[in-house]
Short mmCIF file of C-alpha atoms in Angstrom, two decimals:
data_model
loop_
_atom_site.label_atom_id
_atom_site.label_comp_id
_atom_site.label_asym_id
_atom_site.label_seq_id
_atom_site.Cartn_x
_atom_site.Cartn_y
_atom_site.Cartn_z
CA UNK H 15 -31.35 -49.99 -23.35
CA UNK H 16 -29.46 -46.83 -24.05
CA UNK H 17 -30.97 -45.01 -21.09
CA UNK H 18 -29.69 -47.78 -18.81
CA UNK H 19 -26.19 -47.28 -20.23
CA UNK H 20 -26.27 -43.52 -19.55
CA UNK H 21 -27.64 -43.95 -16.04
CA UNK H 22 -24.90 -46.49 -15.30
CA UNK H 23 -22.29 -44.08 -16.68
CA UNK H 24 -23.69 -41.23 -14.54
CA UNK H 25 -23.39 -43.33 -11.42
CA UNK H 26 -19.83 -44.16 -12.27
CA UNK H 27 -19.09 -40.48 -12.88
CA UNK H 28 -20.65 -39.57 -9.55
CA UNK H 29 -18.49 -42.14 -7.86
CA UNK H 30 -15.43 -40.67 -9.57
CA UNK H 31 -16.47 -37.17 -8.53
CA UNK H 32 -17.03 -38.34 -4.97
CA UNK H 33 -13.62 -39.99 -4.91
CA UNK H 34 -11.99 -36.85 -6.33
CA UNK H 35 -13.69 -34.69 -3.70
CA UNK H 36 -12.63 -37.06 -0.97
CA UNK H 37 -9.07 -37.04 -2.31
CA UNK H 38 -9.00 -33.21 -2.28
CA UNK H 39 -10.43 -33.18 1.24
CA UNK H 40 -7.75 -35.61 2.38
CA UNK H 41 -5.01 -33.51 0.77
CA UNK H 42 -6.40 -30.39 2.45
CA UNK H 43 -6.44 -32.10 5.85
CA UNK H 44 -2.85 -33.25 5.33
CA UNK H 45 -1.80 -29.74 4.29
CA UNK H 46 -3.42 -28.23 7.38
CA UNK H 47 -1.10 -30.35 9.51
CA UNK H 48 2.07 -28.96 7.88
CA UNK H 49 4.29 -26.32 9.47
CA UNK H 50 3.92 -24.06 6.43
CA UNK H 51 0.17 -23.84 6.91
CA UNK H 52 0.47 -23.27 10.66
CA UNK H 53 3.06 -20.52 10.12
CA UNK H 54 0.80 -18.86 7.56
CA UNK H 55 -2.17 -18.93 9.92
CA UNK H 56 -0.14 -17.57 12.82
CA UNK H 57 1.27 -14.79 10.65
CA UNK H 58 -2.14 -13.76 9.35
CA UNK H 59 -3.94 -13.74 12.70
CA UNK H 60 -3.28 -10.65 14.84
CA UNK H 61 -2.32 -11.02 18.46
CA UNK H 62 -5.05 -10.67 21.05
CA UNK H 63 -3.76 -7.23 22.07
CA UNK H 64 -3.71 -6.01 18.46
CA UNK H 65 -7.20 -7.37 17.89
CA UNK H 66 -8.57 -5.71 21.01
CA UNK H 67 -6.90 -2.39 20.31
CA UNK H 68 -8.35 -2.38 16.80
CA UNK H 69 -11.91 -3.30 17.76
CA UNK H 70 -12.24 -1.79 21.25
CA UNK H 71 -12.82 1.92 20.89
CA UNK H 72 -12.08 2.76 24.53
CA UNK H 73 -8.39 3.06 25.50
CA UNK H 74 -7.12 1.15 28.50
CA UNK H 75 -6.03 2.86 31.72
CA UNK H 76 -2.38 2.48 30.74
CA UNK H 77 -3.07 4.03 27.34
CA UNK H 78 -4.88 6.96 28.97
CA UNK H 79 -1.95 7.52 31.32
CA UNK H 80 0.53 7.39 28.46
CA UNK H 81 -1.52 9.87 26.42
CA UNK H 82 -1.89 12.23 29.40
CA UNK H 83 1.82 11.94 30.16
CA UNK H 84 2.74 12.80 26.58
CA UNK H 85 0.34 15.76 26.65
CA UNK H 86 1.80 17.17 29.88
CA UNK H 87 5.36 16.52 28.73
CA UNK H 88 4.62 18.44 25.53
CA UNK H 89 3.11 21.30 27.52
CA UNK H 90 6.12 21.39 29.87
CA UNK H 91 8.60 21.45 26.98
CA UNK H 92 6.65 24.21 25.24
CA UNK H 93 6.50 26.24 28.45
CA UNK H 94 10.25 25.78 29.04
CA UNK H 95 11.08 26.80 25.48
CA UNK H 96 8.87 29.88 25.75
CA UNK H 97 10.44 30.84 29.09
CA UNK H 98 13.97 30.53 27.68
CA UNK H 99 13.00 32.60 24.63
CA UNK H 100 11.43 35.32 26.81
CA UNK H 101 14.49 35.49 29.08
CA UNK H 102 16.71 35.67 26.03
CA UNK H 103 14.74 38.66 24.75
CA UNK H 104 14.70 40.33 28.19
CA UNK H 105 18.50 40.15 28.34
CA UNK H 106 18.86 41.79 24.98
CA UNK H 107 19.36 38.64 22.95
CA UNK H 108 23.13 38.56 23.47
CA UNK H 109 23.52 35.23 25.32
CA UNK H 110 24.99 32.26 23.58
CA UNK H 111 24.30 28.74 24.70
#
């Protein structure tokens, strides 16, 4: 007789647990529909461009052109600075700018 009582109580507990799980699932589904959750998800997910730039090792054509442009601009500025310094020394270093 006692075993029947415990088995009945277990079933009732399982029902309570099932209801509690269902209640939590319902609350979670309701929360996923809120603006706060959507804002959080949007803030934590990178843009497609950021994702691709992080995981694609090969730069795009535009990135290559930008890198080459910066390289040549740096070389041109260095060459200009060296030329000005050489001319300054050739003239005796007396010019003021």
